[in-house]
PDB file of C-alpha atoms in Angstrom:
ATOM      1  CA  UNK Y   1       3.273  -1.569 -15.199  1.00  0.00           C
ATOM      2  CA  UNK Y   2       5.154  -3.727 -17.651  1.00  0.00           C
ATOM      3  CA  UNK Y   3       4.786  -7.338 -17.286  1.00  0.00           C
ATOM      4  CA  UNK Y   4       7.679  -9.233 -17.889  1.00  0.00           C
ATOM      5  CA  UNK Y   5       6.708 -12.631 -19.252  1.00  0.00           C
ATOM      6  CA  UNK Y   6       7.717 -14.734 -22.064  1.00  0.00           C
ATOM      7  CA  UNK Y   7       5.795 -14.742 -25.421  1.00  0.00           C
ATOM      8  CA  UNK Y   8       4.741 -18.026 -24.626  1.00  0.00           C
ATOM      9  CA  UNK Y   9       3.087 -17.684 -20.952  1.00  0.00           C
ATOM     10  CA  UNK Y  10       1.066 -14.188 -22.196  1.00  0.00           C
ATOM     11  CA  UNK Y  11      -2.403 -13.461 -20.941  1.00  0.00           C
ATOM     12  CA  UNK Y  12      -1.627 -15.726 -17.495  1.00  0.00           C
ATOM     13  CA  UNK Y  13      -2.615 -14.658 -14.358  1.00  0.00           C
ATOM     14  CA  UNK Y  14      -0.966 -13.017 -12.102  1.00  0.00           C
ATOM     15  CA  UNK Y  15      -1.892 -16.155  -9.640  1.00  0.00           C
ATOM     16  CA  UNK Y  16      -2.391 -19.127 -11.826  1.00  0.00           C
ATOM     17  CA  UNK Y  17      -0.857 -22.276 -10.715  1.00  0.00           C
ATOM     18  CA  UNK Y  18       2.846 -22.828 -10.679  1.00  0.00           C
ATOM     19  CA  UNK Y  19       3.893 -24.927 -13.520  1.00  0.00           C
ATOM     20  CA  UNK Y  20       6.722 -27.625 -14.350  1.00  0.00           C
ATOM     21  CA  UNK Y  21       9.086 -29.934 -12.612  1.00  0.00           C
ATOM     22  CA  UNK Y  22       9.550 -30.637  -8.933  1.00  0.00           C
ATOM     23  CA  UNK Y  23      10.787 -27.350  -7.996  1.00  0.00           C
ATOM     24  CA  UNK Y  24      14.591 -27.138  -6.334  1.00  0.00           C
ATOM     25  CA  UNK Y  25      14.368 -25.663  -2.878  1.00  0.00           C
ATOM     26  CA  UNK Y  26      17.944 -24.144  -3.456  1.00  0.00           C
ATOM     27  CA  UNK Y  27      17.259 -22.284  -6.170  1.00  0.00           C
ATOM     28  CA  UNK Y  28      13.467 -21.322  -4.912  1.00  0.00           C
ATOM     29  CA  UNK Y  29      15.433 -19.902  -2.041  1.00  0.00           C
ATOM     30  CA  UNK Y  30      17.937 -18.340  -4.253  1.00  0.00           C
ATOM     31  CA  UNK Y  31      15.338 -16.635  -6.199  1.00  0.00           C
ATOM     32  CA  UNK Y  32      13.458 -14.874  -2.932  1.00  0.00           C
ATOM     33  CA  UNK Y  33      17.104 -14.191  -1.178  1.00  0.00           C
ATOM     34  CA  UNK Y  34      17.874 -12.183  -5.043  1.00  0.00           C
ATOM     35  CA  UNK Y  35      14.787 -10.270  -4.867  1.00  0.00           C
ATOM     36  CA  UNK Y  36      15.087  -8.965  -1.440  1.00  0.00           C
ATOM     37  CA  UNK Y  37      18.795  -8.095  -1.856  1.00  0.00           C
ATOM     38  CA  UNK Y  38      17.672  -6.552  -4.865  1.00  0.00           C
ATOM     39  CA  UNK Y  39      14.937  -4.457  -3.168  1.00  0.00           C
ATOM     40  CA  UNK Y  40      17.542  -4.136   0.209  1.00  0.00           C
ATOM     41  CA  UNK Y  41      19.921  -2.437  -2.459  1.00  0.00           C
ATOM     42  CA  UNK Y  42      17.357   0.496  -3.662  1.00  0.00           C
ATOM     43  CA  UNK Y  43      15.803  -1.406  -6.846  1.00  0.00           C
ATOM     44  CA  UNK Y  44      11.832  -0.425  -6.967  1.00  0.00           C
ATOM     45  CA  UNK Y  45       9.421  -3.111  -7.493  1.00  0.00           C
ATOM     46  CA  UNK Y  46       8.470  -1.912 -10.880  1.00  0.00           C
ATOM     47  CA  UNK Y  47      12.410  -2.188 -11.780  1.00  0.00           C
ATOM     48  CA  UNK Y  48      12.574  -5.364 -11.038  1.00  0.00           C
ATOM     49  CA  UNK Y  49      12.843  -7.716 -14.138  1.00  0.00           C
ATOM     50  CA  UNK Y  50      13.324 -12.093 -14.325  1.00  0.00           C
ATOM     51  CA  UNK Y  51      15.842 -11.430 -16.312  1.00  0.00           C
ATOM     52  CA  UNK Y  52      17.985  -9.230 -13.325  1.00  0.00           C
ATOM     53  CA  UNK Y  53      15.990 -11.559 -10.834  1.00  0.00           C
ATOM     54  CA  UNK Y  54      18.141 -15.138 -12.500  1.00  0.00           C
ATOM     55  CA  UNK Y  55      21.024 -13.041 -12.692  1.00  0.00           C
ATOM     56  CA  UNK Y  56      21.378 -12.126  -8.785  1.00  0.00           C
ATOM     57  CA  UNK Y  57      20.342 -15.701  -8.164  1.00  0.00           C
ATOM     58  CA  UNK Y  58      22.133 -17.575 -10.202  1.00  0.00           C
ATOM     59  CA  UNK Y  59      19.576 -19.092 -12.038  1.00  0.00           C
ATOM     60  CA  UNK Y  60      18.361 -19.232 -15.792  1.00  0.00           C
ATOM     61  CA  UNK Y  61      15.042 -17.491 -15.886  1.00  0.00           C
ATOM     62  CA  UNK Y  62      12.985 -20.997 -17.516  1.00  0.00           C
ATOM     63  CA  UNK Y  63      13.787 -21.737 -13.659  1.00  0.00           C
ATOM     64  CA  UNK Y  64      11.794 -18.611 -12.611  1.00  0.00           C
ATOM     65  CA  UNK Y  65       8.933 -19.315 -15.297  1.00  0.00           C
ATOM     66  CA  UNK Y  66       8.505 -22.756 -14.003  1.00  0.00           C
ATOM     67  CA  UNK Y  67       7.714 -22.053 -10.966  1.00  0.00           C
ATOM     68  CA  UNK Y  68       5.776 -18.109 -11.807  1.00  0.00           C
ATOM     69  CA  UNK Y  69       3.949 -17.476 -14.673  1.00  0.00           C
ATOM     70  CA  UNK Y  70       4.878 -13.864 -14.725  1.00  0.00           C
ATOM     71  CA  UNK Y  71       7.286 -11.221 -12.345  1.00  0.00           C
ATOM     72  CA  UNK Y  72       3.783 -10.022 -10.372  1.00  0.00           C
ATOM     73  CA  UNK Y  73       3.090 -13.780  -8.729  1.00  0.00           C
ATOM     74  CA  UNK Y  74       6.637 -14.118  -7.849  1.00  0.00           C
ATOM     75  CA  UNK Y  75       6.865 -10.591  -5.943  1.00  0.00           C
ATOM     76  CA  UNK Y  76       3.233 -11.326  -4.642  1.00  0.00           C
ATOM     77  CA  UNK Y  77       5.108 -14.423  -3.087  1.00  0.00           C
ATOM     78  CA  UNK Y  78       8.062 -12.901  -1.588  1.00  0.00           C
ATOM     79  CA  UNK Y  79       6.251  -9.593   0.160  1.00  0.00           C
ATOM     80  CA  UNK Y  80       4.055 -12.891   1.537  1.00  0.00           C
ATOM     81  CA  UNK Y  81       7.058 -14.294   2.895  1.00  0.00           C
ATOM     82  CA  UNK Y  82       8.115 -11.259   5.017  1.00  0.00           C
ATOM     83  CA  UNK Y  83       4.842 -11.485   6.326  1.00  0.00           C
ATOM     84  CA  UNK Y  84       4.340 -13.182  10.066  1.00  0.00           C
ATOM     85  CA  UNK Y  85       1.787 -16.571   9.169  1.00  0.00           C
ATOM     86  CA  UNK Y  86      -1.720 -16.981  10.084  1.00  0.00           C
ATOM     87  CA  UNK Y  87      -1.868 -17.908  13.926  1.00  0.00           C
ATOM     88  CA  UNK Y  88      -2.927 -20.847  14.584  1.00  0.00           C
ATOM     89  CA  UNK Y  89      -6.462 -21.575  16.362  1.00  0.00           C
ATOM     90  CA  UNK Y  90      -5.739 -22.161  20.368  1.00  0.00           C
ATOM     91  CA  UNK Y  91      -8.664 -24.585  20.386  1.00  0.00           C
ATOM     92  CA  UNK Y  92      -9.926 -22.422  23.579  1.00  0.00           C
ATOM     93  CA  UNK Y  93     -13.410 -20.666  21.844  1.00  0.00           C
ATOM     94  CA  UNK Y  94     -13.791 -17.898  19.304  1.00  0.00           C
ATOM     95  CA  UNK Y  95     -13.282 -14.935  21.758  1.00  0.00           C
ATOM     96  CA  UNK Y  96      -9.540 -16.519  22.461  1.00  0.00           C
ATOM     97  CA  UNK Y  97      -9.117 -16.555  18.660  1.00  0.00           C
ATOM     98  CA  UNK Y  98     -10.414 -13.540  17.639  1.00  0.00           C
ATOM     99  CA  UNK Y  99      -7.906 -12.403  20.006  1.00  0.00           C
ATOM    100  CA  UNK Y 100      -4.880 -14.050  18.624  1.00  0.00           C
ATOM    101  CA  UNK Y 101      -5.891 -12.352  15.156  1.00  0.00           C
ATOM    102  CA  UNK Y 102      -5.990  -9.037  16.334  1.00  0.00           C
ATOM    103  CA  UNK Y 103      -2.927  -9.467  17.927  1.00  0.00           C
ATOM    104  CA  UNK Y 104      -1.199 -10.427  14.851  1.00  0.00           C
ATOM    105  CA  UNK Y 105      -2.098  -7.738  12.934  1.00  0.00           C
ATOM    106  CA  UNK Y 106      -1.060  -5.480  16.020  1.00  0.00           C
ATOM    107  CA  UNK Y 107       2.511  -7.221  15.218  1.00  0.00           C
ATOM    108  CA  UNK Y 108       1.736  -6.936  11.978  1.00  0.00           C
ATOM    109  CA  UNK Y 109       1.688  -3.049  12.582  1.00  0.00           C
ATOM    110  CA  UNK Y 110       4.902  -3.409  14.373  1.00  0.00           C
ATOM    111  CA  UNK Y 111       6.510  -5.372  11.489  1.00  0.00           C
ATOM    112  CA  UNK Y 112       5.925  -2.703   8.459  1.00  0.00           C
ATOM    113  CA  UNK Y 113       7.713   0.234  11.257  1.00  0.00           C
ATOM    114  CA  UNK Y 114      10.703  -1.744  12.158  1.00  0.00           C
ATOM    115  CA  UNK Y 115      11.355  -4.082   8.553  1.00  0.00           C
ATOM    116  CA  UNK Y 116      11.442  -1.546   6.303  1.00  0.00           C
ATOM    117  CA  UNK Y 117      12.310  -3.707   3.616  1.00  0.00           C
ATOM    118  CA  UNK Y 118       8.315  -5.015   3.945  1.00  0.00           C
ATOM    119  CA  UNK Y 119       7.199  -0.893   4.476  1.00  0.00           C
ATOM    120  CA  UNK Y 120       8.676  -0.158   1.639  1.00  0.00           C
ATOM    121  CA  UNK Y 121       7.114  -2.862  -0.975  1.00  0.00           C
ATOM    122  CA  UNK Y 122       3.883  -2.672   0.694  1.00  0.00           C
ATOM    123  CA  UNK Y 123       4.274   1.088  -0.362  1.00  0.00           C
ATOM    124  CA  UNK Y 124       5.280   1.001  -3.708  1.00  0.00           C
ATOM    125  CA  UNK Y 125       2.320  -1.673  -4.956  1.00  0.00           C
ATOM    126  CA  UNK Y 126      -0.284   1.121  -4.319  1.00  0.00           C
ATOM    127  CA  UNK Y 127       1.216   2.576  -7.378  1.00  0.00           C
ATOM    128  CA  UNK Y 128       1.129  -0.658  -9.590  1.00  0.00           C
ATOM    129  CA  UNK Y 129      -2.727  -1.866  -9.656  1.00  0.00           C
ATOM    130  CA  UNK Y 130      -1.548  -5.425 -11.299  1.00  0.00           C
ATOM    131  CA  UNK Y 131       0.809  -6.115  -8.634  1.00  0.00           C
ATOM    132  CA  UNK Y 132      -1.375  -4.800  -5.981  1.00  0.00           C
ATOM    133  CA  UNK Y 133      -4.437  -6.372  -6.683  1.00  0.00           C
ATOM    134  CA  UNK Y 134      -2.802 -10.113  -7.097  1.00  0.00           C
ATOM    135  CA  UNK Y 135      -1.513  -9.126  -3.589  1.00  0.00           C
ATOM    136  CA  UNK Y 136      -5.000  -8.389  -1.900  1.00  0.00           C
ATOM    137  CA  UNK Y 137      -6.394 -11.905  -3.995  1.00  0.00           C
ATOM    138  CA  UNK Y 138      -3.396 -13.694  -2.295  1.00  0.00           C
ATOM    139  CA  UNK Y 139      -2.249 -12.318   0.765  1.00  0.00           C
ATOM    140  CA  UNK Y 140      -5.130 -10.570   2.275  1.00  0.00           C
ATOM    141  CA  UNK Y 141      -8.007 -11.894   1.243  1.00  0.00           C
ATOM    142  CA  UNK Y 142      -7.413 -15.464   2.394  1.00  0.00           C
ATOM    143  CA  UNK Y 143      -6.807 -13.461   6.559  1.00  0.00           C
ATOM    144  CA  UNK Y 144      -9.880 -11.346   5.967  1.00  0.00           C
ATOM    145  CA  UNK Y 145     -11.843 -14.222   5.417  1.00  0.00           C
ATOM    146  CA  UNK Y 146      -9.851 -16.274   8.723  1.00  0.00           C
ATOM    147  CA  UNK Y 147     -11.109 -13.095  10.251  1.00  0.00           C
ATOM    148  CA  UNK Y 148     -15.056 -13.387   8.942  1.00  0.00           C
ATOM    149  CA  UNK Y 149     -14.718 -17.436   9.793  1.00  0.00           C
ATOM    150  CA  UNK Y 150     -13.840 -16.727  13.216  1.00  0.00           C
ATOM    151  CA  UNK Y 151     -16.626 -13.957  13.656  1.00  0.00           C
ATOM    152  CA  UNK Y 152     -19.312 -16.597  12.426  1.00  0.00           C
ATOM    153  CA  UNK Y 153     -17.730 -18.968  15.221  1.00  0.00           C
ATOM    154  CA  UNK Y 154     -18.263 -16.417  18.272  1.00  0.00           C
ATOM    155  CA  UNK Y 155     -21.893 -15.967  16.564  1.00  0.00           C
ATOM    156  CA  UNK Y 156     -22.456 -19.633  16.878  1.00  0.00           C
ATOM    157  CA  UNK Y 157     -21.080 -20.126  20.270  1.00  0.00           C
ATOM    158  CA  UNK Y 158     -23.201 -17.456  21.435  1.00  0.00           C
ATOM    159  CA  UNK Y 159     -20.743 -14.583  22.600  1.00  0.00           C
ATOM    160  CA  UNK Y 160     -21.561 -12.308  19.545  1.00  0.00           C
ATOM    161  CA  UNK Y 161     -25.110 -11.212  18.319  1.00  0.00           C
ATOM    162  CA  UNK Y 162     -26.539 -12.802  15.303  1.00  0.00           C
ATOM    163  CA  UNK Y 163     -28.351 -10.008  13.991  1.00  0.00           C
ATOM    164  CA  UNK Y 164     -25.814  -7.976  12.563  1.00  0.00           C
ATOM    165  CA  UNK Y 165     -24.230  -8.297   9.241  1.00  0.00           C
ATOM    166  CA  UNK Y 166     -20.890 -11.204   9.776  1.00  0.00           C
ATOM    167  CA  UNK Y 167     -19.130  -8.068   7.253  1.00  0.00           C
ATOM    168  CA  UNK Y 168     -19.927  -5.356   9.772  1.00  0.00           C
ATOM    169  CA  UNK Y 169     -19.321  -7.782  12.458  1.00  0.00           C
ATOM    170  CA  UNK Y 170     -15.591  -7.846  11.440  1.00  0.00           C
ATOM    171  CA  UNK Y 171     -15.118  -4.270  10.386  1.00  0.00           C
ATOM    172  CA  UNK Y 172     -15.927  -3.280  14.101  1.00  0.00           C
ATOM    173  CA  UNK Y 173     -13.611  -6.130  15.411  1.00  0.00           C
ATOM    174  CA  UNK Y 174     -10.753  -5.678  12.474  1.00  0.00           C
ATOM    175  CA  UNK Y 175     -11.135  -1.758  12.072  1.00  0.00           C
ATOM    176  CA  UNK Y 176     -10.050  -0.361  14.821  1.00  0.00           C
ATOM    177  CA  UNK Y 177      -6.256  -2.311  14.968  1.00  0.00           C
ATOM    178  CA  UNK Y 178      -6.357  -1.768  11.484  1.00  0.00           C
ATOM    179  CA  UNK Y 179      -6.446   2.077  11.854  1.00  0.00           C
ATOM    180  CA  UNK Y 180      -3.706   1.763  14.321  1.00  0.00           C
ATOM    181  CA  UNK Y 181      -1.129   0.111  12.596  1.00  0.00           C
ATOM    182  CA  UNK Y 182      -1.575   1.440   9.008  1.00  0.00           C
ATOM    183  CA  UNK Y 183      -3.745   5.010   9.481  1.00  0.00           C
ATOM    184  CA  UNK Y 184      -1.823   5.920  12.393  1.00  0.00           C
ATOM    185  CA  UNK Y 185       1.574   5.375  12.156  1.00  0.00           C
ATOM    186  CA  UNK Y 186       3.099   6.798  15.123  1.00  0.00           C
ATOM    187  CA  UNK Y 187       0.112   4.877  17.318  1.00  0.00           C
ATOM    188  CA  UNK Y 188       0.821   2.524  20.546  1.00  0.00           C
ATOM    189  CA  UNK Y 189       1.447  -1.017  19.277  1.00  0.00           C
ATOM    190  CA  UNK Y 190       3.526  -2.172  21.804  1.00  0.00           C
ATOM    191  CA  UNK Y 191       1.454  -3.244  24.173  1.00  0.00           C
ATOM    192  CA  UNK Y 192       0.833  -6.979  24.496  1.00  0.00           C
ATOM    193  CA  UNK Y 193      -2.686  -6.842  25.791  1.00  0.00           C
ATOM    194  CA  UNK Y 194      -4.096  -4.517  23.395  1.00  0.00           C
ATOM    195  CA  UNK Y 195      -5.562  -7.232  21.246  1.00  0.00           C
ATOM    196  CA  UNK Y 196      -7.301  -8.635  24.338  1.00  0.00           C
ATOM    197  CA  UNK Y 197      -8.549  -4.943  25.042  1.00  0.00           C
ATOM    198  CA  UNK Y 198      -9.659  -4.644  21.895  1.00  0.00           C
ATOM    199  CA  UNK Y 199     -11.797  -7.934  21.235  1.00  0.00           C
ATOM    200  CA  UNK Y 200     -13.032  -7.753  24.837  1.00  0.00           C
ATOM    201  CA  UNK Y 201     -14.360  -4.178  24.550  1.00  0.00           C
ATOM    202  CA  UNK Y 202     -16.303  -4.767  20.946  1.00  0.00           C
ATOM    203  CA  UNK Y 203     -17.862  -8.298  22.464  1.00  0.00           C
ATOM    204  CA  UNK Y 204     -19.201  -6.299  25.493  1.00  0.00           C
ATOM    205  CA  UNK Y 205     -20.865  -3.997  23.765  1.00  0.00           C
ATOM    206  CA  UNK Y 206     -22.245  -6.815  21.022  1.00  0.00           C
ATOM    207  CA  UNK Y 207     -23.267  -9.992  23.104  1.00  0.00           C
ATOM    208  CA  UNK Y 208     -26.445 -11.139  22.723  1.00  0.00           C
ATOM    209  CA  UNK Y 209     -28.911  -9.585  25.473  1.00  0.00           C
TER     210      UNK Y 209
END
């Protein structure tokens, strides 16, 4: 994939630090409402260019570069943005968590079927490794590791063994609502209580004895 940065900002990151002057939330809005009309109007993500990106928003591209360091953070941001935020901890226990989790990446599941403007850019970075691995750095590293924080939570508070690896821990909690919304696409996602199903049926079988 070509990078499309200026001479002077070569060899950044795709997630270094945003740069520059208080940014305008107009034209940071501007900028994410042009790439998504862009991408709404059939333009691939590897297309894509600043220079096309200022144009639709109205914007010079020093405006884009001061606030991305390259076209890969900036796309890593606005995929991030169609994406539902973390939930929030319900301040009720771990198991009551975990189960809020799960159930956002059941709507999660939901989300890539119905948006298809999110389906389809979560499809095309498996076929641009720059793009795609800022994206797993950014996006879903940070709610894997929510995930593993919560697990070590329902290990302290006593409703999940503590001799099993936290990693495998959240692979048998994660994995199977994983498989559902991304393996299986046609699979049941509608129902509200699944996550609840879900988390109660692995902590049954894993509480301490």
């Amino acid at each position: 994939m070509t990078t499309d940065t200026p001479s002077a900002d070569s060899g950044q990151p795709c997630a270094a630090v945003r740069r520059g002057r208080p940014r305008s939330e107009a034209a940071e809005q501007a900028i994410y409402t042009a790439v998504e009309d862009l991408l709404a109007g059939g333009t691939t993500l590897s297309e894509l260019t600043v220079e096309g990106i200022a144009t639709a928003a109205g914007v010079g591209k020093a405006t884009i570069y001061r606030r991305w360091p390259n076209k890969e953070a900036l796309l890593v941001d606005v995929v991030g943005r169609l994406e539902e935020p973390l939930p929030e901890p319900t301040g009720n226990g771990a198991r009551d968590d975990l189960i809020a989790m799960i159930d956002y990446m059941r709507r999660r599941g939901l989300a890539k079927r119905t948006r298809w403007l999110l389906k389809a850019a979560l499809g095309q970075m498996h076929s641009l490794p720059e793009l795609h691995s800022a994206y797993r750095e950014r996006v879903i590293k940070p709610r894997r590791d929510a995930g593993l924080d919560l697990v070590r939570r329902a290990i302290d508070e006593g409703v999940l063994r503590s001799d099993l690896d936290v990693d495998l821990l959240g692979d048998l909690l994660m994995g199977p609502i994983l498989y559902r919304s991304i393996l299986w696409d046609d699979s049941d996602l509608e129902d509200p209580d699944l996550a609840r199903k879900m988390v109660d049926s692995v902590l049954e079988g894993l509480a301490p004895r």
